[in-house]
């Protein structure tokens, strides 16, 4: 059970979106759900992803795409 409160309507919408993405391209719905879970994990850890993190100033991450066209997560 998550400590972050997710409204039932939002959870239903995310599940519906994941199903739609999966129908469009196999694996995309799974990647979407993993991204949603990653954001919820950040919120639970009370991390603000756009805040500066010590030791990372001036460094930018690149999205790395695999041969299947999906970014690495």
XYZ file of C-alpha atoms in Angstrom:
73
model
C 0.000 0.000 0.000
C 1.354 3.381 -0.978
C 1.717 6.228 1.474
C 0.830 8.669 -1.332
C -2.930 9.034 -1.676
C -4.056 8.343 -5.235
C -7.671 9.061 -6.076
C -9.544 6.051 -7.391
C -10.545 8.000 -10.513
C -6.889 8.831 -11.226
C -5.815 5.219 -10.712
C -8.597 4.060 -13.050
C -7.589 6.620 -15.679
C -3.931 5.556 -15.481
C -4.923 1.892 -15.894
C -7.135 2.774 -18.862
C -4.314 4.791 -20.434
C -1.860 1.912 -19.925
C -4.296 -0.458 -21.643
C -4.715 1.946 -24.567
C -0.935 2.386 -24.951
C -0.457 -1.376 -24.817
C -2.976 -1.852 -27.640
C -1.169 0.773 -29.732
C 2.241 -0.800 -29.290
C 2.998 -3.903 -27.195
C 5.215 -2.968 -24.268
C 4.271 0.709 -24.280
C 1.535 0.236 -21.688
C 4.005 -1.515 -19.388
C 6.496 1.343 -19.838
C 3.733 3.850 -19.054
C 2.770 2.017 -15.861
C 6.440 1.837 -14.815
C 6.729 5.600 -15.332
C 3.616 6.210 -13.201
C 5.041 3.968 -10.472
C 8.392 5.790 -10.627
C 6.690 9.157 -10.121
C 4.698 7.824 -7.182
C 7.937 6.463 -5.689
C 9.502 9.941 -5.988
C 6.506 11.481 -4.251
C 6.688 8.922 -1.446
C 10.351 9.721 -0.924
C 9.416 13.415 -0.857
C 11.929 14.122 -3.619
C 11.261 16.977 -5.973
C 12.708 15.854 -9.325
C 13.377 19.398 -10.526
C 15.248 20.432 -7.400
C 19.012 20.581 -7.571
C 20.757 17.545 -6.162
C 24.188 17.955 -4.561
C 26.958 16.749 -6.854
C 24.903 16.871 -10.044
C 24.980 20.573 -10.891
C 25.700 21.191 -14.547
C 25.145 17.559 -15.530
C 22.254 16.605 -17.781
C 20.983 13.114 -18.418
C 20.252 12.011 -21.950
C 17.374 9.768 -22.821
C 18.875 6.554 -24.124
C 16.669 4.743 -26.595
C 16.963 1.039 -27.150
C 16.443 -0.582 -30.526
C 12.739 -1.026 -29.684
C 12.340 2.757 -29.584
C 11.519 2.972 -25.861
C 13.571 5.094 -23.481
C 15.415 3.299 -20.766
C 13.720 3.664 -17.393
